[in-house]
JSON list of C-alpha atoms in Angstrom, two decimals:
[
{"chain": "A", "resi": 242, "resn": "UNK", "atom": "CA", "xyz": [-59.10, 13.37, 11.99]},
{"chain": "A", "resi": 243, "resn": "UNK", "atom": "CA", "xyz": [-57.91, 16.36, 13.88]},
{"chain": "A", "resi": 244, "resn": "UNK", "atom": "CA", "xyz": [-55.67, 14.21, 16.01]},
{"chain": "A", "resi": 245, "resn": "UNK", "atom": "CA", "xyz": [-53.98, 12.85, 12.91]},
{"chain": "A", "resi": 246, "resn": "UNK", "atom": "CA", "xyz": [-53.77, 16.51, 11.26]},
{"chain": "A", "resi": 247, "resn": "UNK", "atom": "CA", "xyz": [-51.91, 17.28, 14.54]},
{"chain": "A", "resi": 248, "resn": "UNK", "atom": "CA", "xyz": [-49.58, 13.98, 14.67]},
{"chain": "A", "resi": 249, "resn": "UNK", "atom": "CA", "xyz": [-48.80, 14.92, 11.18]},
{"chain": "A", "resi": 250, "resn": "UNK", "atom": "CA", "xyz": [-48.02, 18.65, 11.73]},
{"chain": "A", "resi": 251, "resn": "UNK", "atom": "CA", "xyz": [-46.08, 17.48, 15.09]},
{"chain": "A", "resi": 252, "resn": "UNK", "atom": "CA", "xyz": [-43.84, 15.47, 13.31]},
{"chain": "A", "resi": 253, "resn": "UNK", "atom": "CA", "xyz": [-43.50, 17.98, 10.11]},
{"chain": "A", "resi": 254, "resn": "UNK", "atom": "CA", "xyz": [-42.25, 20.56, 12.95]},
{"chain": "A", "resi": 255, "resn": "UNK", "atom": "CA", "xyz": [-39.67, 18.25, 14.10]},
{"chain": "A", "resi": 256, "resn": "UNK", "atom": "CA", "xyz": [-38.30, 17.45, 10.93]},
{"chain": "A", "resi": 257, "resn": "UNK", "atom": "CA", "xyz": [-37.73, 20.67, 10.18]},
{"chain": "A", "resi": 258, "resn": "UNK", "atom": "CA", "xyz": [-36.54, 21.34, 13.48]},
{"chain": "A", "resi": 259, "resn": "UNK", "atom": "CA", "xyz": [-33.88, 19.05, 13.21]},
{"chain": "A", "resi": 260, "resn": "UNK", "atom": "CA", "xyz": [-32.91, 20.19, 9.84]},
{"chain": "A", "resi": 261, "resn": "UNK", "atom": "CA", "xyz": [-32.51, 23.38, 10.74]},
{"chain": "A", "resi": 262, "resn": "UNK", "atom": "CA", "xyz": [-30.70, 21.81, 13.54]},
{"chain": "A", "resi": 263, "resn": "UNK", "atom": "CA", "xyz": [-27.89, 20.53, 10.85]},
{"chain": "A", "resi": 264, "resn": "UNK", "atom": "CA", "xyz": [-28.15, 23.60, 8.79]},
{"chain": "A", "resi": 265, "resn": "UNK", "atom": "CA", "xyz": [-26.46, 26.18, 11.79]},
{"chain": "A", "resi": 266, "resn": "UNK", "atom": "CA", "xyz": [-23.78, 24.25, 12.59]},
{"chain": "A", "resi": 267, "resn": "UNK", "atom": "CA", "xyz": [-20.79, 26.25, 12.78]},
{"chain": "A", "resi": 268, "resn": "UNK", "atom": "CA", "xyz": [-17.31, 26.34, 11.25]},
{"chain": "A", "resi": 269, "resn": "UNK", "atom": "CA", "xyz": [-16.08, 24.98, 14.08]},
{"chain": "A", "resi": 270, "resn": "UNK", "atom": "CA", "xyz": [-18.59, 22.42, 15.31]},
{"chain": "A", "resi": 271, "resn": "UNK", "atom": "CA", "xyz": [-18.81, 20.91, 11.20]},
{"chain": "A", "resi": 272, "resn": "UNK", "atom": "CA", "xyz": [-14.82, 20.36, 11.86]},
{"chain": "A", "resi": 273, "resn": "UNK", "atom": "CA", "xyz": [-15.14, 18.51, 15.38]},
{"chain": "A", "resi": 274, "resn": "UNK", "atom": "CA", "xyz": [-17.68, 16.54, 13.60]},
{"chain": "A", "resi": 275, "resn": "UNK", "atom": "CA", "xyz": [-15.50, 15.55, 10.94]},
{"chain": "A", "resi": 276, "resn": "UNK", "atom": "CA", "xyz": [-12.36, 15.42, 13.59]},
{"chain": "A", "resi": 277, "resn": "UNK", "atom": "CA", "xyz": [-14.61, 12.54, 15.36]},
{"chain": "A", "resi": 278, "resn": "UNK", "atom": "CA", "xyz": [-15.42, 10.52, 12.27]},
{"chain": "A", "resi": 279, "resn": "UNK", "atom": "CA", "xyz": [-11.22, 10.38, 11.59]},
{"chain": "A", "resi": 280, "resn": "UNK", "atom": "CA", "xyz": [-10.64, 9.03, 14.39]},
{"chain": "A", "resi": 281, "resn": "UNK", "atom": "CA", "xyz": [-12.61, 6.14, 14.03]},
{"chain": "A", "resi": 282, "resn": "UNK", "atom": "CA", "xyz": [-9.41, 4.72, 11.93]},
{"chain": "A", "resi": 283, "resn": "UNK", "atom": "CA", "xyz": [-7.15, 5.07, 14.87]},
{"chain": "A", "resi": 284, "resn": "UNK", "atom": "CA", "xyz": [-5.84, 1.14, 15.60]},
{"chain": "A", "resi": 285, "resn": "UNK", "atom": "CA", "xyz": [-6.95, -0.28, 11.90]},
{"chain": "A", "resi": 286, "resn": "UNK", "atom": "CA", "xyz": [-5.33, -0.53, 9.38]},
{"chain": "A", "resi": 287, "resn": "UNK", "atom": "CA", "xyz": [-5.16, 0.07, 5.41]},
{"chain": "A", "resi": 288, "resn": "UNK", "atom": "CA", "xyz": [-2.99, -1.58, 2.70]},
{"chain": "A", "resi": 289, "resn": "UNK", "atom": "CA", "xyz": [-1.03, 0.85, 1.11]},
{"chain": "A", "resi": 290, "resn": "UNK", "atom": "CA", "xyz": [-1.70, 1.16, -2.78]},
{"chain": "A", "resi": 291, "resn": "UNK", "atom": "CA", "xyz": [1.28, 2.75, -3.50]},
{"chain": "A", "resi": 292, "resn": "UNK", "atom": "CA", "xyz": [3.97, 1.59, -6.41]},
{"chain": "A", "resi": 293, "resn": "UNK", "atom": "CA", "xyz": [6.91, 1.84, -3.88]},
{"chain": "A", "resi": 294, "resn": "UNK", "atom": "CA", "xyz": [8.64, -0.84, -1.60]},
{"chain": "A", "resi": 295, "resn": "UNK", "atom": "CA", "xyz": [5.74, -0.42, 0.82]},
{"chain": "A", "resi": 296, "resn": "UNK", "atom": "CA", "xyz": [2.69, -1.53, -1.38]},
{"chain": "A", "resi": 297, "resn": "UNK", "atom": "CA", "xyz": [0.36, -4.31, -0.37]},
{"chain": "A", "resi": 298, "resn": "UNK", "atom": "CA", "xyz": [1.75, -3.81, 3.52]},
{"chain": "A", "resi": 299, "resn": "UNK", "atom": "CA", "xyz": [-0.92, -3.41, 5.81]},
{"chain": "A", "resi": 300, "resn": "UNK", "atom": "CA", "xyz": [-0.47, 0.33, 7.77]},
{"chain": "A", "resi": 301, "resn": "UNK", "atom": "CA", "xyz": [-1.59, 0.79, 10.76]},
{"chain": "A", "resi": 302, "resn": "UNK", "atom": "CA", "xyz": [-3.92, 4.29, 11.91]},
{"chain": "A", "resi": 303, "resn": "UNK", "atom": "CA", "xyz": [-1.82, 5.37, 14.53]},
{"chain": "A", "resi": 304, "resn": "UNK", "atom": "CA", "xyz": [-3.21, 8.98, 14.53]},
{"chain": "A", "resi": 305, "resn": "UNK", "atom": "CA", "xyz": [-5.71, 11.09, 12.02]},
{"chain": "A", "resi": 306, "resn": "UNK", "atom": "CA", "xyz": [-7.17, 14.12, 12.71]},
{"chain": "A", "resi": 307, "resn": "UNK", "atom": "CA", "xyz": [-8.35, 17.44, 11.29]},
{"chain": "A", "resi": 308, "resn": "UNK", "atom": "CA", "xyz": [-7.86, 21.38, 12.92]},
{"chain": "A", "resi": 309, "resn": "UNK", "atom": "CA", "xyz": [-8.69, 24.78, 11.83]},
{"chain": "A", "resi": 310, "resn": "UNK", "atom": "CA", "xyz": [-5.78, 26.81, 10.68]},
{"chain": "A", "resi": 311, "resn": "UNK", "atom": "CA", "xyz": [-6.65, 30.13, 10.12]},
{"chain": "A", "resi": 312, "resn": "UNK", "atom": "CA", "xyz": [-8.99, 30.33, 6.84]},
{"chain": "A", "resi": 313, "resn": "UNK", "atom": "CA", "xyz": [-7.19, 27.01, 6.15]},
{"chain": "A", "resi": 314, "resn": "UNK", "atom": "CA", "xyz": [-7.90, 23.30, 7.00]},
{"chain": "A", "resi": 315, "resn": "UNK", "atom": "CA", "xyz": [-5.38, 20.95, 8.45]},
{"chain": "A", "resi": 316, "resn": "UNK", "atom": "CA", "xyz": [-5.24, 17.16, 8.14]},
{"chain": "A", "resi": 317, "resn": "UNK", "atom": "CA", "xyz": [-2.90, 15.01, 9.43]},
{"chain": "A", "resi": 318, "resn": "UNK", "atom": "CA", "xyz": [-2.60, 11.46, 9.60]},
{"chain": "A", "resi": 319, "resn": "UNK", "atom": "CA", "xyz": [0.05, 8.96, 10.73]},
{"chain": "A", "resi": 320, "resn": "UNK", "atom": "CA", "xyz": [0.29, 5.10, 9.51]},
{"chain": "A", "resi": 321, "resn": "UNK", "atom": "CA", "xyz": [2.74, 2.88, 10.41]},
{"chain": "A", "resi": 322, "resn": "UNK", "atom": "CA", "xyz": [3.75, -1.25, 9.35]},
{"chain": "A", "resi": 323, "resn": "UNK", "atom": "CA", "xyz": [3.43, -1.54, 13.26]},
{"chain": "A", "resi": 324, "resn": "UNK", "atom": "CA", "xyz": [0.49, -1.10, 15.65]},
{"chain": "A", "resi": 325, "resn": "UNK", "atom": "CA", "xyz": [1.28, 1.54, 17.52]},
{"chain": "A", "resi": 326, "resn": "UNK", "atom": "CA", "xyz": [1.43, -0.86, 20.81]},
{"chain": "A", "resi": 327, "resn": "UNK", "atom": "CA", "xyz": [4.50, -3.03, 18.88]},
{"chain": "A", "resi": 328, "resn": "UNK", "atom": "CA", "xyz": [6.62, 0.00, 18.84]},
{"chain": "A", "resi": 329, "resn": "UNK", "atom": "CA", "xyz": [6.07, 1.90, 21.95]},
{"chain": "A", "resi": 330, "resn": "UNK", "atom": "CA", "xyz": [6.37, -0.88, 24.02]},
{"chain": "A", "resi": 331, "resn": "UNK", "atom": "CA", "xyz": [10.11, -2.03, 22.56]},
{"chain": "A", "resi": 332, "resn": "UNK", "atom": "CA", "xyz": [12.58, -3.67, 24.00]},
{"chain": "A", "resi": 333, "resn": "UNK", "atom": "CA", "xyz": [15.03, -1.00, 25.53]},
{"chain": "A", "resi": 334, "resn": "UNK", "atom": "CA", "xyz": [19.01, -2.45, 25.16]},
{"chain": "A", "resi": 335, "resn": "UNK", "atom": "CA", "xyz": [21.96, -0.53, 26.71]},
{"chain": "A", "resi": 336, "resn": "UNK", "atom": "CA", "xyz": [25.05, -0.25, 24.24]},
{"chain": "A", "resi": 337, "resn": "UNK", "atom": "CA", "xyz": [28.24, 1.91, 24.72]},
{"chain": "A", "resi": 338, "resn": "UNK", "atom": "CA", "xyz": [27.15, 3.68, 27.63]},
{"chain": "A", "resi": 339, "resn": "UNK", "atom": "CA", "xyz": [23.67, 4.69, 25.89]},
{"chain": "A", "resi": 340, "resn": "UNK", "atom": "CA", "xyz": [19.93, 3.29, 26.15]},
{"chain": "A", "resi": 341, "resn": "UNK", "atom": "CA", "xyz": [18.20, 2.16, 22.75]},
{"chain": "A", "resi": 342, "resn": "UNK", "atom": "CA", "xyz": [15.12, 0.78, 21.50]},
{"chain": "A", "resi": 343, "resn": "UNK", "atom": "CA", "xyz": [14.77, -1.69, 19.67]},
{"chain": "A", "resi": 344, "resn": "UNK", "atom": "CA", "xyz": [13.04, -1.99, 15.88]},
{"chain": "A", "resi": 345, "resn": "UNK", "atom": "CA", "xyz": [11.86, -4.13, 13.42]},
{"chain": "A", "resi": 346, "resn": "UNK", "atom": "CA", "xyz": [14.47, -3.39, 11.03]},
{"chain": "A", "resi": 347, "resn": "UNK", "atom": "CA", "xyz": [12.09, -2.87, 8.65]},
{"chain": "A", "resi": 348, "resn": "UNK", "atom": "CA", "xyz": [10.24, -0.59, 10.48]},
{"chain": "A", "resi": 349, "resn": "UNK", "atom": "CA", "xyz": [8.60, 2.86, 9.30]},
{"chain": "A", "resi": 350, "resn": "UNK", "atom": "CA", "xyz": [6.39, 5.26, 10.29]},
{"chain": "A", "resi": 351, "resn": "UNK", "atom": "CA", "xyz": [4.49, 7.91, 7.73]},
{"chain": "A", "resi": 352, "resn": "UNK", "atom": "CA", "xyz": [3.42, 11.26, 8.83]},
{"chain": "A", "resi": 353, "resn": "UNK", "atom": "CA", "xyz": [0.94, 13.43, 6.22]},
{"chain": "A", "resi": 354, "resn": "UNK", "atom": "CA", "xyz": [0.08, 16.65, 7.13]},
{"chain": "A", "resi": 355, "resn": "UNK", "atom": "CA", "xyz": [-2.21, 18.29, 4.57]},
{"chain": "A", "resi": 356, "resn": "UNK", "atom": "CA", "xyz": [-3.25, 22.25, 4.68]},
{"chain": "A", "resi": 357, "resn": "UNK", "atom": "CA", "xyz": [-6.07, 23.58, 2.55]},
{"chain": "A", "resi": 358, "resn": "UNK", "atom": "CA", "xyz": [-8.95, 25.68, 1.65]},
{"chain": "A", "resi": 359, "resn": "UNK", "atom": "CA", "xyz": [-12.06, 23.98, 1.73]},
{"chain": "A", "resi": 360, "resn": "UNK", "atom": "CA", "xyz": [-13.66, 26.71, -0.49]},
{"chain": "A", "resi": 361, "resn": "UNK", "atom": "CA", "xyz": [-11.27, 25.33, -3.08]},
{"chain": "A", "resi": 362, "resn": "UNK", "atom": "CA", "xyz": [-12.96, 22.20, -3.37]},
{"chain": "A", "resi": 363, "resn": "UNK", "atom": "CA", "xyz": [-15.02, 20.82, -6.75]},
{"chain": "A", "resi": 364, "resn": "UNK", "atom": "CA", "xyz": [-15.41, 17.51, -5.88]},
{"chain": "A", "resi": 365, "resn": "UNK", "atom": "CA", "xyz": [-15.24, 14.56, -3.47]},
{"chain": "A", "resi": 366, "resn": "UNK", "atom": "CA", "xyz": [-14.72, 11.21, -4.80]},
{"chain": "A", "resi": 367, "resn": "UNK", "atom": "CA", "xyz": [-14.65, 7.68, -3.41]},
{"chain": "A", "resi": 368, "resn": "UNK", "atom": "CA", "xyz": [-11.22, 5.65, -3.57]},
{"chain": "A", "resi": 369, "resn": "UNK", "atom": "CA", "xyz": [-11.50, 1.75, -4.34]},
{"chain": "A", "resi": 370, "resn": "UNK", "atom": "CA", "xyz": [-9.88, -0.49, -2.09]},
{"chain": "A", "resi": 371, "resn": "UNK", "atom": "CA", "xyz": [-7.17, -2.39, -3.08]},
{"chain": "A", "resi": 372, "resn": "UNK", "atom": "CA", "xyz": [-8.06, -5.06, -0.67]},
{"chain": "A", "resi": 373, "resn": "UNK", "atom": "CA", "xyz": [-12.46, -5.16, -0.09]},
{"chain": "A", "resi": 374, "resn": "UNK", "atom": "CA", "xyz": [-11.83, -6.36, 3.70]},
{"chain": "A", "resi": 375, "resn": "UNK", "atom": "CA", "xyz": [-9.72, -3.51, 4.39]},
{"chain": "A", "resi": 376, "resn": "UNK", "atom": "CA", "xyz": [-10.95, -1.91, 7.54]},
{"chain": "A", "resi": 377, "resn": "UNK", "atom": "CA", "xyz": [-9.95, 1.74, 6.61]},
{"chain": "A", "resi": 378, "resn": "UNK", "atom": "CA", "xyz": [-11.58, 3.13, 3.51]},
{"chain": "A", "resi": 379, "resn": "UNK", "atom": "CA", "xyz": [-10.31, 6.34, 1.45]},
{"chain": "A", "resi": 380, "resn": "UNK", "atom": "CA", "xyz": [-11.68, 9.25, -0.35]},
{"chain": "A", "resi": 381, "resn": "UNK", "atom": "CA", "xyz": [-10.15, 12.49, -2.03]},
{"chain": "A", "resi": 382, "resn": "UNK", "atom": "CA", "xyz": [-11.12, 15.79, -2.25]},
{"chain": "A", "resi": 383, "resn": "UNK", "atom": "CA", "xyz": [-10.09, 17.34, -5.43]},
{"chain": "A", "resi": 384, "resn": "UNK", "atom": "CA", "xyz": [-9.31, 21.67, -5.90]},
{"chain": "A", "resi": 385, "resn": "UNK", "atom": "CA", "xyz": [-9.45, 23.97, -8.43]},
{"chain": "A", "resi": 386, "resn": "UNK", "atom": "CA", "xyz": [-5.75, 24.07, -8.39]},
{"chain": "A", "resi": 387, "resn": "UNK", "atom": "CA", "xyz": [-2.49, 22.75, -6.14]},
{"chain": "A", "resi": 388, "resn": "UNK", "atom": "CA", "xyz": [-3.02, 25.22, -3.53]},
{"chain": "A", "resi": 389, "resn": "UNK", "atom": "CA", "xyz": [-2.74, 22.44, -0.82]},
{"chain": "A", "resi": 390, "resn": "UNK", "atom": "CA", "xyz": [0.45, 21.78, 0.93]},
{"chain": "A", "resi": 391, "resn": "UNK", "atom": "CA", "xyz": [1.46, 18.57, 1.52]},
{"chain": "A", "resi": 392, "resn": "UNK", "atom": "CA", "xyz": [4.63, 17.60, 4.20]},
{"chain": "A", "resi": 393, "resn": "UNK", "atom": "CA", "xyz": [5.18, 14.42, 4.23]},
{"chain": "A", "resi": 394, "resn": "UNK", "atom": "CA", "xyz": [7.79, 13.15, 7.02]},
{"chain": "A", "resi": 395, "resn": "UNK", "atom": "CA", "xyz": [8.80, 9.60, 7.46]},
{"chain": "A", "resi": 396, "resn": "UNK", "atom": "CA", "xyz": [10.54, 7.84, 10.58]},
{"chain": "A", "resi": 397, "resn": "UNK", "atom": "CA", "xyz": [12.34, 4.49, 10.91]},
{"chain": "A", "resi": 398, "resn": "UNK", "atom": "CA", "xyz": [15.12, 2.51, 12.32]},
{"chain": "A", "resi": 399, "resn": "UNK", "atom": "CA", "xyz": [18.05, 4.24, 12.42]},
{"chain": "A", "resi": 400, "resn": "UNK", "atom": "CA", "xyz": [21.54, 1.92, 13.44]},
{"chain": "A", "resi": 401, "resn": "UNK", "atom": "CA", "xyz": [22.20, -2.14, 12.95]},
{"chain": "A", "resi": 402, "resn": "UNK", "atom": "CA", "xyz": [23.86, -4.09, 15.50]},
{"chain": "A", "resi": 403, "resn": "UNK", "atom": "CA", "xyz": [26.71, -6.66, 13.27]},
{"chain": "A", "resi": 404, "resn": "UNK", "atom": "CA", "xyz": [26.78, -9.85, 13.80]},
{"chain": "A", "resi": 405, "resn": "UNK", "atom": "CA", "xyz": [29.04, -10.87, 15.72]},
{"chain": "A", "resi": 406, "resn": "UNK", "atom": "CA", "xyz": [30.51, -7.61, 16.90]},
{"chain": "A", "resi": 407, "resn": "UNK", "atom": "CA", "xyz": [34.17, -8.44, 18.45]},
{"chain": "A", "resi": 408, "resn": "UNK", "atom": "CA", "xyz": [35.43, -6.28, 21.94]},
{"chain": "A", "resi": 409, "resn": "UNK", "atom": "CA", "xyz": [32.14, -5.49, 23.02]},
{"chain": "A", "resi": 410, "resn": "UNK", "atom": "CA", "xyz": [29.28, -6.91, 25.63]},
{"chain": "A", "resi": 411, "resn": "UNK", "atom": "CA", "xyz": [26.45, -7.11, 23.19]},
{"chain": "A", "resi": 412, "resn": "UNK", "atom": "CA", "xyz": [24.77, -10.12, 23.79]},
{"chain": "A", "resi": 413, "resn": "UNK", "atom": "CA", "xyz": [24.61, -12.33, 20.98]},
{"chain": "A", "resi": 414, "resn": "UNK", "atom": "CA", "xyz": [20.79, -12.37, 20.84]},
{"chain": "A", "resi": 415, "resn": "UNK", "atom": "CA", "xyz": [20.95, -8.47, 19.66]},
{"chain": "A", "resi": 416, "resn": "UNK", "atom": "CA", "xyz": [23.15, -9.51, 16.39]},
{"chain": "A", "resi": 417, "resn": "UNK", "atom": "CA", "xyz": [21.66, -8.52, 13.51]},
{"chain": "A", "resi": 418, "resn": "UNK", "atom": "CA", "xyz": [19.21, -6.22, 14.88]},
{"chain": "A", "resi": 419, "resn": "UNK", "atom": "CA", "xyz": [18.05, -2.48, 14.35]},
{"chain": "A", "resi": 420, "resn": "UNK", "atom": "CA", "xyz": [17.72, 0.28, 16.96]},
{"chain": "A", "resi": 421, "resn": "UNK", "atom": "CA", "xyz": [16.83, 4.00, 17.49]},
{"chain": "A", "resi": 422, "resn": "UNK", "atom": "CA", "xyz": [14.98, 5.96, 15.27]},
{"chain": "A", "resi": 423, "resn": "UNK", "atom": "CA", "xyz": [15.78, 8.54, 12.75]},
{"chain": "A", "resi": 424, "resn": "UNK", "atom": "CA", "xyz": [13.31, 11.02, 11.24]},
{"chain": "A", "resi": 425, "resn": "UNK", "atom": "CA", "xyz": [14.27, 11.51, 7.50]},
{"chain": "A", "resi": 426, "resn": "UNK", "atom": "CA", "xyz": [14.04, 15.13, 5.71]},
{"chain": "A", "resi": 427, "resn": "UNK", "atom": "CA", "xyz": [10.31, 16.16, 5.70]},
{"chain": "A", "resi": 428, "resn": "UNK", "atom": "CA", "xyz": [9.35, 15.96, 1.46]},
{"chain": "A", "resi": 429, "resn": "UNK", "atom": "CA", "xyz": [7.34, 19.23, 1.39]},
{"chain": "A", "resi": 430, "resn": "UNK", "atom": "CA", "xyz": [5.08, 20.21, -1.92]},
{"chain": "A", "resi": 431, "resn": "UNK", "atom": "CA", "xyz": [1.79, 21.19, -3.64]},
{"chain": "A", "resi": 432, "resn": "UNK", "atom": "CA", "xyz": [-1.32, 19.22, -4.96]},
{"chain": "A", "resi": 433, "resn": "UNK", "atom": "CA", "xyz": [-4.63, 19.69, -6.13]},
{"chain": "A", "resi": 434, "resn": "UNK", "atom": "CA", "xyz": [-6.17, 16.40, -3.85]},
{"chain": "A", "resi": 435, "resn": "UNK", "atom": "CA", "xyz": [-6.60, 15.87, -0.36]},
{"chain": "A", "resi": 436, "resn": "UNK", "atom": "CA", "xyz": [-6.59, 12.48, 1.11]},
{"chain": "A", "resi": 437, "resn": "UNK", "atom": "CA", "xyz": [-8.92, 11.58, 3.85]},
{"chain": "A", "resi": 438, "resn": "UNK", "atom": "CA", "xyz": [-9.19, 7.88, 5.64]},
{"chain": "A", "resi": 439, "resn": "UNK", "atom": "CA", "xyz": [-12.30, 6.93, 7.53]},
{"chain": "A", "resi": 440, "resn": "UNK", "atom": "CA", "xyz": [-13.80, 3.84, 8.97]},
{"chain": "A", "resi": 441, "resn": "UNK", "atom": "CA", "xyz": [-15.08, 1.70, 6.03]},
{"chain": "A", "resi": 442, "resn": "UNK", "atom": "CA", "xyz": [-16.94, -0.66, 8.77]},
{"chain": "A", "resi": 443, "resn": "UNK", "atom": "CA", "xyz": [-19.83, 1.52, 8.24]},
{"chain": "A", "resi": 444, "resn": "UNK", "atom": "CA", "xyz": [-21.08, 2.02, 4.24]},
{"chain": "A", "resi": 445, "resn": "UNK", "atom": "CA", "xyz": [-22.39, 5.42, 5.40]},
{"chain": "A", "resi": 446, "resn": "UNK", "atom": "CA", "xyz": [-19.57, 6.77, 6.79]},
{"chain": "A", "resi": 447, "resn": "UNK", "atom": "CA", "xyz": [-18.25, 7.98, 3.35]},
{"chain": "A", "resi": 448, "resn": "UNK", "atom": "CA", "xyz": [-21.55, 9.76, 2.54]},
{"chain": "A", "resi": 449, "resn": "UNK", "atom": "CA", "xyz": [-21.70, 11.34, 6.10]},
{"chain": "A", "resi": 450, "resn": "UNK", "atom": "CA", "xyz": [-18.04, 12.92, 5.65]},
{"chain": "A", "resi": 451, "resn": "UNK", "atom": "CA", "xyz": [-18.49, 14.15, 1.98]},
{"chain": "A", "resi": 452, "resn": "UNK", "atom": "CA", "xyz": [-21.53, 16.10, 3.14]},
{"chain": "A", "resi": 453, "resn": "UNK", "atom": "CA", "xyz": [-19.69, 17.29, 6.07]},
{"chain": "A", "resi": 454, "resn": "UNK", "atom": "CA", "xyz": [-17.03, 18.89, 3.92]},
{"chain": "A", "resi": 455, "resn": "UNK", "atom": "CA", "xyz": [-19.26, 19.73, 1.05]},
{"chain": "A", "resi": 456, "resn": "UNK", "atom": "CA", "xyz": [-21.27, 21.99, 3.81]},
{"chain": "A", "resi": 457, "resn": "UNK", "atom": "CA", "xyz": [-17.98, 23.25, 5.46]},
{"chain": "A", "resi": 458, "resn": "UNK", "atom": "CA", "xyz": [-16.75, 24.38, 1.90]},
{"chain": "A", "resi": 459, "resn": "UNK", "atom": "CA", "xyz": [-20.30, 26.55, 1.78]},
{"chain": "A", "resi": 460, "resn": "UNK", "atom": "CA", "xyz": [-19.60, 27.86, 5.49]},
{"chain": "A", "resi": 461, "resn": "UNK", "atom": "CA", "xyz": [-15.96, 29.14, 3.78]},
{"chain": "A", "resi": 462, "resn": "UNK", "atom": "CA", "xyz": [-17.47, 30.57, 0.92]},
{"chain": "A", "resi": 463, "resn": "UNK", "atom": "CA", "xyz": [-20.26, 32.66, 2.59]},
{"chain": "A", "resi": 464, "resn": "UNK", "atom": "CA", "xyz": [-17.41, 34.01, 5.52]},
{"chain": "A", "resi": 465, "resn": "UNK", "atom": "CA", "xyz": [-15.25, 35.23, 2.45]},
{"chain": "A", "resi": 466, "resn": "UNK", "atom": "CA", "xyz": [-17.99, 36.89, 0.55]},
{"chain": "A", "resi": 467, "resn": "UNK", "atom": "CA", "xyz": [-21.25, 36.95, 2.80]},
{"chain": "A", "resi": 468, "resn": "UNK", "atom": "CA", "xyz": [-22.78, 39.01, 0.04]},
{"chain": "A", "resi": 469, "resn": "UNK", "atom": "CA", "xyz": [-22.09, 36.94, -2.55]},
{"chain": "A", "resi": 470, "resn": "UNK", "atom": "CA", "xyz": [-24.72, 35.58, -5.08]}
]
């Protein structure tokens, strides 16, 4: 009897132990944690849901990740319609006395960079998948108001060879193709949801992050008013 009273009071102390464990994690330590779970998407891919030219390709993780910025939160993320592999390893041609690389003509590459205050949040939701199999699941973290700024900048190929371009070397093979890249004017504005990727792989992953930021948005709160009810 007394050894069971003791097992039982054993493990009762470790519980607690290790929820108190959870419950001190810093500002700093709750955004590593989160930083770790984004890039679990790095090298998978999602199939973009919007209602442009792009929706139903499948884009690539090529970088997502999360930073303090002050009392602020910064996300960024970068998805391409190439692994990353297909475009840093292109071919590299040399036309009129300069060295380009060479791109699917089609080619684009989509850089998000979200900044926010996690007090701000009032919910977290899950985002269904346009596609179930889709490696890379989303969820959104809606504010009180559009006090998040978006920038949105987008990259792609920037020349086309002709075909058949008279009085120069080109090499027939290259006709028709795209080279260089050009980044485009960065779109920069204001919303009231954050967007946030993670690995869909695992079913818990989604429940694991909204409790990360849901405890991160009551570490903000208590540094701007510690005495607050």
């Amino acid at each position: 009897m007394k050894l069971t009273l003791l097992i039982s009071l054993l493990i009762t102390i470790a519980y607690w132990g290790h929820a108190q464990d959870k419950a001190s994690l810093t500002k700093e330590e709750t955004v590593n944690y989160i930083n770790k779970k984004l890039q679990e998407t790095v090298g998978h891919y999602k199939t973009a849901e919007n209602d442009g030219a792009a929706k139903g390709v499948k884009e690539y993780c090529w970088s997502h990740s999360i930073s303090l910025s002050g009392d602020k939160i910064k996300v960024s993320r970068v998805r391409s319609n190439y692994t990353s592999d297909k475009i840093n390893n292109a071919e590299q041609v040399y036309h009129q006395g300069s060295n380009y690389y060479l791109y699917p003509c089609d080619y684009y590459e989509a850089n998000l960079e979200q900044e926010f205050n996690p007090m701000h949040i009032i919910s977290i939701e899950l985002n269904k998948k346009v596609v179930s199999d889709d490696p890379v699941g989303s969820m959104s973290l809606k504010l009180q108001a559009s006090t998040a700024q978006r920038k949105a900048i987008s990259t792609g190929a920037q020349y086309k060879f002709p075909e058949g371009e008279p009085g120069t070397q080109l090499k027939w093979e290259y006709w028709g193709k795209c080279y260089g890249s050009k980044q485009f004017e960065p779109s920069i504005s204001f919303s009231n949801e954050i967007y946030i990727n993670f690995l869909a792989a695992d079913i818990a992953n989604f429940e694991k992050l909204k409790k990360a930021f849901e405890y991160l948005r009551e570490l903000s709160k208590a540094e701007d008013d510690p005495f607050a009810n």
